[in-house]
mmCIF file of C-alpha atoms in Angstrom:
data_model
loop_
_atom_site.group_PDB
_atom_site.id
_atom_site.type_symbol
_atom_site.label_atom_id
_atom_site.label_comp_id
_atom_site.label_asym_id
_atom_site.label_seq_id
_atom_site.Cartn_x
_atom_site.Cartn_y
_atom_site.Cartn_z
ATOM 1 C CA UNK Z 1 12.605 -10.705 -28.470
ATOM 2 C CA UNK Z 2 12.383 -10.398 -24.716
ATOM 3 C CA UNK Z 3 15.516 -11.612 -22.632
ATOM 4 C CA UNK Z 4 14.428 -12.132 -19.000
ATOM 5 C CA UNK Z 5 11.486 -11.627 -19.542
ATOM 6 C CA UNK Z 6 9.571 -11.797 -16.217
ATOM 7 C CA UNK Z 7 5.978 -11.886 -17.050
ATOM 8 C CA UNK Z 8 7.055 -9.913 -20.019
ATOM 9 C CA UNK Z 9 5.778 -6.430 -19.581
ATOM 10 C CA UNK Z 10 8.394 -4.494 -21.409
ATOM 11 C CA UNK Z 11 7.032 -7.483 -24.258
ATOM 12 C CA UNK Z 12 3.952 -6.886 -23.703
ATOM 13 C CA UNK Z 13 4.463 -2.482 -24.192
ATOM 14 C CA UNK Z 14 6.254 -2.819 -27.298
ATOM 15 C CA UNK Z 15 2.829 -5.268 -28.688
ATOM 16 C CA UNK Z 16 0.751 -2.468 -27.985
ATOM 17 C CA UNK Z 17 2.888 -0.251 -29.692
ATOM 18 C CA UNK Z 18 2.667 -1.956 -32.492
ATOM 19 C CA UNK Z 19 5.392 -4.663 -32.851
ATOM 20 C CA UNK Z 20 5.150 -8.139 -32.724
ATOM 21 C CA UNK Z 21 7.475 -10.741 -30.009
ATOM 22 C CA UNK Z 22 8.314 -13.314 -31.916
ATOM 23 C CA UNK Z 23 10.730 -14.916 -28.640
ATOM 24 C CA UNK Z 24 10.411 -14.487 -25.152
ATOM 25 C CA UNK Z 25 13.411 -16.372 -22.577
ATOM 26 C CA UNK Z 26 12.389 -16.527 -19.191
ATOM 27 C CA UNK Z 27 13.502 -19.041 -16.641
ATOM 28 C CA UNK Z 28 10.903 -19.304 -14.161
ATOM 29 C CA UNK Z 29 7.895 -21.405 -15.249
ATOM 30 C CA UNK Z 30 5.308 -19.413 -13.476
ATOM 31 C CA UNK Z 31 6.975 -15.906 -15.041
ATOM 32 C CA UNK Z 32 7.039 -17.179 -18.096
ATOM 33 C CA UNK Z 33 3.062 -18.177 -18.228
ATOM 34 C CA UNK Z 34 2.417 -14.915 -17.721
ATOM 35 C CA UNK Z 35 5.036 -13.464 -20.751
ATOM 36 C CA UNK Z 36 3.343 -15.898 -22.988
ATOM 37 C CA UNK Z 37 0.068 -14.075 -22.534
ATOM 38 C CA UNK Z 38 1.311 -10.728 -22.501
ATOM 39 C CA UNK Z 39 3.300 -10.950 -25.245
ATOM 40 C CA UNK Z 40 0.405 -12.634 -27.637
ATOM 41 C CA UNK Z 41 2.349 -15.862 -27.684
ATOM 42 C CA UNK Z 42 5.466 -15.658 -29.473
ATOM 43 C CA UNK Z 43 6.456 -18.101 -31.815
ATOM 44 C CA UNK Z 44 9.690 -19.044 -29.694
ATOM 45 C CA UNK Z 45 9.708 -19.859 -26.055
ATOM 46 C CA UNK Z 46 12.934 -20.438 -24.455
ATOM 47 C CA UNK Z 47 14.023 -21.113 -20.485
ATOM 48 C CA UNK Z 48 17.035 -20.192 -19.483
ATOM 49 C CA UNK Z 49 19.274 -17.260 -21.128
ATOM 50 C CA UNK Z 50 22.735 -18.907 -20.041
ATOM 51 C CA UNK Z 51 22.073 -22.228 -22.151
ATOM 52 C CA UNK Z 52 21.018 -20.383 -25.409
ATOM 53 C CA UNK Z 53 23.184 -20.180 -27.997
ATOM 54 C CA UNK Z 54 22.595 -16.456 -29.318
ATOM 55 C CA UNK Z 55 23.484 -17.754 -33.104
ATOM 56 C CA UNK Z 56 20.386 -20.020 -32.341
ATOM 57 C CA UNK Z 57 18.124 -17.485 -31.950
ATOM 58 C CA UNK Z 58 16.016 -15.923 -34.273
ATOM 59 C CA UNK Z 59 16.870 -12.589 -36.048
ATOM 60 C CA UNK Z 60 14.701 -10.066 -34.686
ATOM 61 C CA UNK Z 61 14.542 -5.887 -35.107
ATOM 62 C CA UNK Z 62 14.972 -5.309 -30.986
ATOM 63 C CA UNK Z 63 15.861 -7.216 -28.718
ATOM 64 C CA UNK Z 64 14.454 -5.955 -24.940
ATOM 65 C CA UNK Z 65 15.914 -7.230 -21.426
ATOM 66 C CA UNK Z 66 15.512 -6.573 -17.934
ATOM 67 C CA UNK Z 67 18.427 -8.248 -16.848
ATOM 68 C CA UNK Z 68 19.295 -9.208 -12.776
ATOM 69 C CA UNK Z 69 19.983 -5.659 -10.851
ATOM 70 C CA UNK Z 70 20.989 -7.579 -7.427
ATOM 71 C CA UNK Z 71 24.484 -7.359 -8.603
ATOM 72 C CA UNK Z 72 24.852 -3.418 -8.417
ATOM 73 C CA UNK Z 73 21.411 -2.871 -6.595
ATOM 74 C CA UNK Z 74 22.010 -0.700 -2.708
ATOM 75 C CA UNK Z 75 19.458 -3.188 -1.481
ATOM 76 C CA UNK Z 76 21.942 -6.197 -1.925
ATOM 77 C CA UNK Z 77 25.669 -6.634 -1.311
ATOM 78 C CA UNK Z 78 26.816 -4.930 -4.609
ATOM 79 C CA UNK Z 79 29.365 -7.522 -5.796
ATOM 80 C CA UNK Z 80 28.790 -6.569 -9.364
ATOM 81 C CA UNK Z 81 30.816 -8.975 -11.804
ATOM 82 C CA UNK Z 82 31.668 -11.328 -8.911
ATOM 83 C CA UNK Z 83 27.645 -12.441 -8.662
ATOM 84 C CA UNK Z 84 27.458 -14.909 -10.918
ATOM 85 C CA UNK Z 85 23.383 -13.054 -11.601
ATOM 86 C CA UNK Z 86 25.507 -10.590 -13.647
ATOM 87 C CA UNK Z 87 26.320 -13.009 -16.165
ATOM 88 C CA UNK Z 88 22.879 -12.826 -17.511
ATOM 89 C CA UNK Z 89 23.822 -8.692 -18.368
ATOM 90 C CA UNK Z 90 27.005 -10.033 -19.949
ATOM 91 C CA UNK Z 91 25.078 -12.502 -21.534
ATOM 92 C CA UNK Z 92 22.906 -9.721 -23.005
ATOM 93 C CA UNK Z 93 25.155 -7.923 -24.439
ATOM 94 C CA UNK Z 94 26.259 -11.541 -26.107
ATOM 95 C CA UNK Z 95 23.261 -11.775 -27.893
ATOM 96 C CA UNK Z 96 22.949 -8.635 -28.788
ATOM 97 C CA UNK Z 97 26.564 -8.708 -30.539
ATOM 98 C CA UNK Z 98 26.350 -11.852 -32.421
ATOM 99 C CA UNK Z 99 22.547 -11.251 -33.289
ATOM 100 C CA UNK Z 100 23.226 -7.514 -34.273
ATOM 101 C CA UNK Z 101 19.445 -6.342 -34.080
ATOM 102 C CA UNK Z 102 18.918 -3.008 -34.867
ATOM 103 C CA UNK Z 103 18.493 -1.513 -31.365
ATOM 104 C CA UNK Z 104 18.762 -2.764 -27.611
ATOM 105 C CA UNK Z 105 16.540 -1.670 -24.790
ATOM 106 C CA UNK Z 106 18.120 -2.789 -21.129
ATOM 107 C CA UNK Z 107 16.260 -1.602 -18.075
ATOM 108 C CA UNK Z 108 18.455 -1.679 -14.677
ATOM 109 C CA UNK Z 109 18.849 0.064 -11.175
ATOM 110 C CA UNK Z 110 20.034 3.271 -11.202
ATOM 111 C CA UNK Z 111 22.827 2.377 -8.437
ATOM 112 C CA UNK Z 112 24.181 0.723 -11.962
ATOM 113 C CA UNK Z 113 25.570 3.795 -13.054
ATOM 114 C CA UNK Z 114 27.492 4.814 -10.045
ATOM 115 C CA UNK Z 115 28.821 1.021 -9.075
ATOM 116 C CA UNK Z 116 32.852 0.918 -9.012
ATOM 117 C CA UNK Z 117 33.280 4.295 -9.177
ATOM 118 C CA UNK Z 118 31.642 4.292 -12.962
ATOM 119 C CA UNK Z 119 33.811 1.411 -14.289
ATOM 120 C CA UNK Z 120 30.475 -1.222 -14.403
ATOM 121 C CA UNK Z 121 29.099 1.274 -16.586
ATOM 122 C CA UNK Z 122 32.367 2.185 -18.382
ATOM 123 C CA UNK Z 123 32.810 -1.516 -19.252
ATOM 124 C CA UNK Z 124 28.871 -1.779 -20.772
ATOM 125 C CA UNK Z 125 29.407 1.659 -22.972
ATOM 126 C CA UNK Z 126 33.035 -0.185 -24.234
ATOM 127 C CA UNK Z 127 31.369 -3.362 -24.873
ATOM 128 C CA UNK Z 128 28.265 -2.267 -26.484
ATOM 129 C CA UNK Z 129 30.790 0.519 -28.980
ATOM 130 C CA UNK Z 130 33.297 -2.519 -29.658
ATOM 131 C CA UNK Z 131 30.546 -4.031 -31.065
ATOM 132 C CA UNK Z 132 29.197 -1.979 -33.660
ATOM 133 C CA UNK Z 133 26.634 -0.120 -31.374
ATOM 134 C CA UNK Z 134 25.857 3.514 -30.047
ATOM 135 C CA UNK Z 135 24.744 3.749 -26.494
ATOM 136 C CA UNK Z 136 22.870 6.102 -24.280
ATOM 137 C CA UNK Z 137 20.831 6.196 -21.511
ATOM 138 C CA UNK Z 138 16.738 6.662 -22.873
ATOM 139 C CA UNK Z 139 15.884 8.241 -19.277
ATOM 140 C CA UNK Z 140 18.955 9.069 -16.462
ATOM 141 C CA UNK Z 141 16.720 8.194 -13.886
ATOM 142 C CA UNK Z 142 12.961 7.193 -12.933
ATOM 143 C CA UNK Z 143 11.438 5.948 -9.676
ATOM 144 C CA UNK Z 144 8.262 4.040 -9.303
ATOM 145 C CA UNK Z 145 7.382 7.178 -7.107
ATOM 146 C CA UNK Z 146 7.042 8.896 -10.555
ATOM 147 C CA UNK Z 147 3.405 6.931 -11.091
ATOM 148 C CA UNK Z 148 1.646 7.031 -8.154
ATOM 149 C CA UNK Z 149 3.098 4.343 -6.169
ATOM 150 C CA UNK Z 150 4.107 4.864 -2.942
ATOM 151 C CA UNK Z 151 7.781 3.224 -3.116
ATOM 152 C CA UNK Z 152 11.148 4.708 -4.502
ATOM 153 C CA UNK Z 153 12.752 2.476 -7.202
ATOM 154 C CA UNK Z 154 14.734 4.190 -9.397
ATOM 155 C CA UNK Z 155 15.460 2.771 -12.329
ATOM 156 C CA UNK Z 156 17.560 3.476 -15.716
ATOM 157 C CA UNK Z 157 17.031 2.721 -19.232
ATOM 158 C CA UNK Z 158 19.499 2.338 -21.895
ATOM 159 C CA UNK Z 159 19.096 2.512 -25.519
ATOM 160 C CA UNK Z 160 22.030 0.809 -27.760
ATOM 161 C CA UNK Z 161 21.562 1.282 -31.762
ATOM 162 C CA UNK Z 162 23.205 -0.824 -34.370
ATOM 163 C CA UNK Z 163 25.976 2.068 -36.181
ATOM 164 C CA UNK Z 164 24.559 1.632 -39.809
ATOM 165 C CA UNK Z 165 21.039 2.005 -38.616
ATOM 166 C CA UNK Z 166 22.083 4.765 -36.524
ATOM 167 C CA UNK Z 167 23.816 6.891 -39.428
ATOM 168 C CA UNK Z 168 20.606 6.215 -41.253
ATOM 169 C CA UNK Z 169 18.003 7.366 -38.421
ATOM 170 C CA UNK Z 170 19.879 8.475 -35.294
ATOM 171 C CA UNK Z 171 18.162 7.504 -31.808
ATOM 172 C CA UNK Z 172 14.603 6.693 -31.832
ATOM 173 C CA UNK Z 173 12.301 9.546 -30.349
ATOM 174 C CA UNK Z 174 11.005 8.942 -26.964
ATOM 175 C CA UNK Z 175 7.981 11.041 -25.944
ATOM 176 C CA UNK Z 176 8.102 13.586 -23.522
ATOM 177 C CA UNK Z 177 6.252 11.793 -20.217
ATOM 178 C CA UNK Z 178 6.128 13.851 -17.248
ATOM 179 C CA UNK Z 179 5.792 11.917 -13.950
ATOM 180 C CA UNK Z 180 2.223 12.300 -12.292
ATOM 181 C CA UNK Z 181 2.446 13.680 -9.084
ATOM 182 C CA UNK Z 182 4.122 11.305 -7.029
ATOM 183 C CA UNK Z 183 2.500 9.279 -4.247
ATOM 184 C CA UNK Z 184 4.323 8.978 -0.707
ATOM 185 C CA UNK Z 185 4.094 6.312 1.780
ATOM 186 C CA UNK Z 186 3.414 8.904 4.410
ATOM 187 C CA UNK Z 187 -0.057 9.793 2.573
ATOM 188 C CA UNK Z 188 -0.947 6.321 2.578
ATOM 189 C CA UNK Z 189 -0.619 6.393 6.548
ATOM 190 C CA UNK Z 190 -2.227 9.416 7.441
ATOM 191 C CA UNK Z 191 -4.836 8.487 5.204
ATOM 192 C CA UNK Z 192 -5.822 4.479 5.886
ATOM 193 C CA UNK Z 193 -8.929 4.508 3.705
ATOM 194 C CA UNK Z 194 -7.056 5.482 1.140
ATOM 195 C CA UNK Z 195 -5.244 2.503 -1.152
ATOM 196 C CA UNK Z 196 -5.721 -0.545 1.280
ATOM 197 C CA UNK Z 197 -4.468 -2.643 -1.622
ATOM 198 C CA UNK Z 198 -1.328 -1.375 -0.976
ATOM 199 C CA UNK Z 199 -1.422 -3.120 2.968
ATOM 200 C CA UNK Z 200 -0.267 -6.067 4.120
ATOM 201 C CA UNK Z 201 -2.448 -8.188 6.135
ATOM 202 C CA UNK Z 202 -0.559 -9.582 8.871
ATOM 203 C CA UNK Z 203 -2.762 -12.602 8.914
ATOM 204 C CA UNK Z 204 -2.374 -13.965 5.156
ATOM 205 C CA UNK Z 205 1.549 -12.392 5.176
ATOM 206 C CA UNK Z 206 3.270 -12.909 8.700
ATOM 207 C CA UNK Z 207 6.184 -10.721 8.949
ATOM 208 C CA UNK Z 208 9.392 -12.006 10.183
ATOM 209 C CA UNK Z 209 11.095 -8.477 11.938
ATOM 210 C CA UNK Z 210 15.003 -8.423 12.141
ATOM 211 C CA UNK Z 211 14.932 -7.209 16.042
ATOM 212 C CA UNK Z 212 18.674 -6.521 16.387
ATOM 213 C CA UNK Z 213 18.489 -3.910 13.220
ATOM 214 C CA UNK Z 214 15.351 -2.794 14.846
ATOM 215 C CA UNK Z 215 16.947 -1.690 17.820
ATOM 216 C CA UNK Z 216 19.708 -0.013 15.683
ATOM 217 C CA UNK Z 217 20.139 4.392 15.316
ATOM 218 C CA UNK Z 218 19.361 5.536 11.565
ATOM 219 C CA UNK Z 219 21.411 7.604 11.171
ATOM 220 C CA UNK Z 220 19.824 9.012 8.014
ATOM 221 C CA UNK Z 221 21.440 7.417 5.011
ATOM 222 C CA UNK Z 222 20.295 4.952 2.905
ATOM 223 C CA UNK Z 223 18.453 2.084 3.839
ATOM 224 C CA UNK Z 224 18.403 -1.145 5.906
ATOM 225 C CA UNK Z 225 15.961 -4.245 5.789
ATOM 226 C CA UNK Z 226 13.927 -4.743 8.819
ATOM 227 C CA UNK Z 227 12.038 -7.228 7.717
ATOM 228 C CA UNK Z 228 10.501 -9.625 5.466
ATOM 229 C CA UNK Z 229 7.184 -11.623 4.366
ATOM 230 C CA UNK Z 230 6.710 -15.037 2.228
ATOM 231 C CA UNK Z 231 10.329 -16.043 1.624
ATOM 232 C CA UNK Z 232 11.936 -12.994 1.461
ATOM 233 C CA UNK Z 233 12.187 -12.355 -1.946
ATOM 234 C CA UNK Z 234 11.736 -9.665 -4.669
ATOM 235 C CA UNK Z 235 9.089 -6.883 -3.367
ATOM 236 C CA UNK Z 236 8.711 -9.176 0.073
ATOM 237 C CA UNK Z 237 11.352 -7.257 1.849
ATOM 238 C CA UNK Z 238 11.270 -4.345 4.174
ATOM 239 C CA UNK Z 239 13.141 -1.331 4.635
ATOM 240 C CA UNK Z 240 13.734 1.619 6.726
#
């Protein structure tokens, strides 16, 4: 079972290791299309996380969920628990205690880890221990940058396991994957022939530039949108 799904990706990996998704819960209607393809078509489609009842859904082995970074995420305001598009990492957890699969994979921001001074992550590690799981994080920390695309998101994965099926078996074995070598966006400009899929064309994607930030010193720490294309949404932003 995939929990925001998306266009179910992280569904459609686990298919072709092997496993089958027998639910996918995704609310937008285009994503979700696109998880129902990738993930073979499930026997159970559902819409919105929030309005499932986790006792409704089926049993399955895993459960897998992507669930809203914005909260803790350094490109956003980092309101954590008081964005209400936390809930749906709450409601996660939820499922995952009332469903008691045998393992939970959660993919997040990395910024997740460090949010409150630790406590966000100290309150996921209590929840996920109070109710009958070990947890750990799979990978600390891997970027985009890591597969040859020339952007930095880093992300984190978490692994919970149910405690019986972790006396019997432990954590399950991830391979060893070493990045390729990563691919900056400063080869992309010095080299224009190279990956033009990667450019926007200003005449199919106007840009809308934020002049005032523009016009601002960097002073060389983090990040701050400068711009945006289409409405402004995931990937459609710009930062410098």
């Amino acid at each position: 079972t995939e929990l925001m799904a998306g266009v179910g990706v992280f569904a459609a990996c686990f298919v072709a290791a092997g496993a089958e998704c027998r639910c996918i819960i995704e609310p937008d209607p285009e994503a979700r299309k696109c998880a129902v393809v990738n993930a073979r078509s499930p026997a159970e489609i559902r819409e919105n996380l929030l309005d499932c009842d986790p006792a409704d859904l089926p049993w399955t082995h895993a459960l897998v969920a992507g669930p809203e970074c914005q909260p803790w995420s350094t490109a956003g305001k980092q309101r954590g628990w008081e964005d209400r598009r936390a809930h749906t990492f709450l409601r996660v957890l939820h499922t995952a205690a009332v469903m008691q699969p045998w393992w939970v994979w959660i993919e997040n921001v990395a910024a997740l880890l460090s949010a409150r001074e630790g406590k966000t992550w100290r309150t996921i590690q209590g929840i996920a221990l109070a109710t009958g799981f070990k947890i750990q994080m799979v990978k600390e920390c891997a970027s985009s940058s890591h597969v040859a695309l020339p952007m930095k998101r880093e992300r984190i994965f978490i692994t919970m396991v149910r405690e019986d099926v972790f006396d019997r078996w432990g954590w399950p074995a991830v391979p060893d994957q070493s990045p390729v070598a990563p691919l900056y966006l400063s080869a992309v400009l010095k080299d224009q022939s190279r990956r033009q899929d990667l450019w926007l064309n200003e005449e199919t994607h106007p840009i809308t530039w934020d002049e005032e930030r523009l016009k601002q010193d960097w002073d060389g720490k983090g990040m701050t949108e400068v711009g945006f294309f289409g409405d402004g949404g995931w990937g459609q932003r710009i930062y410098a």
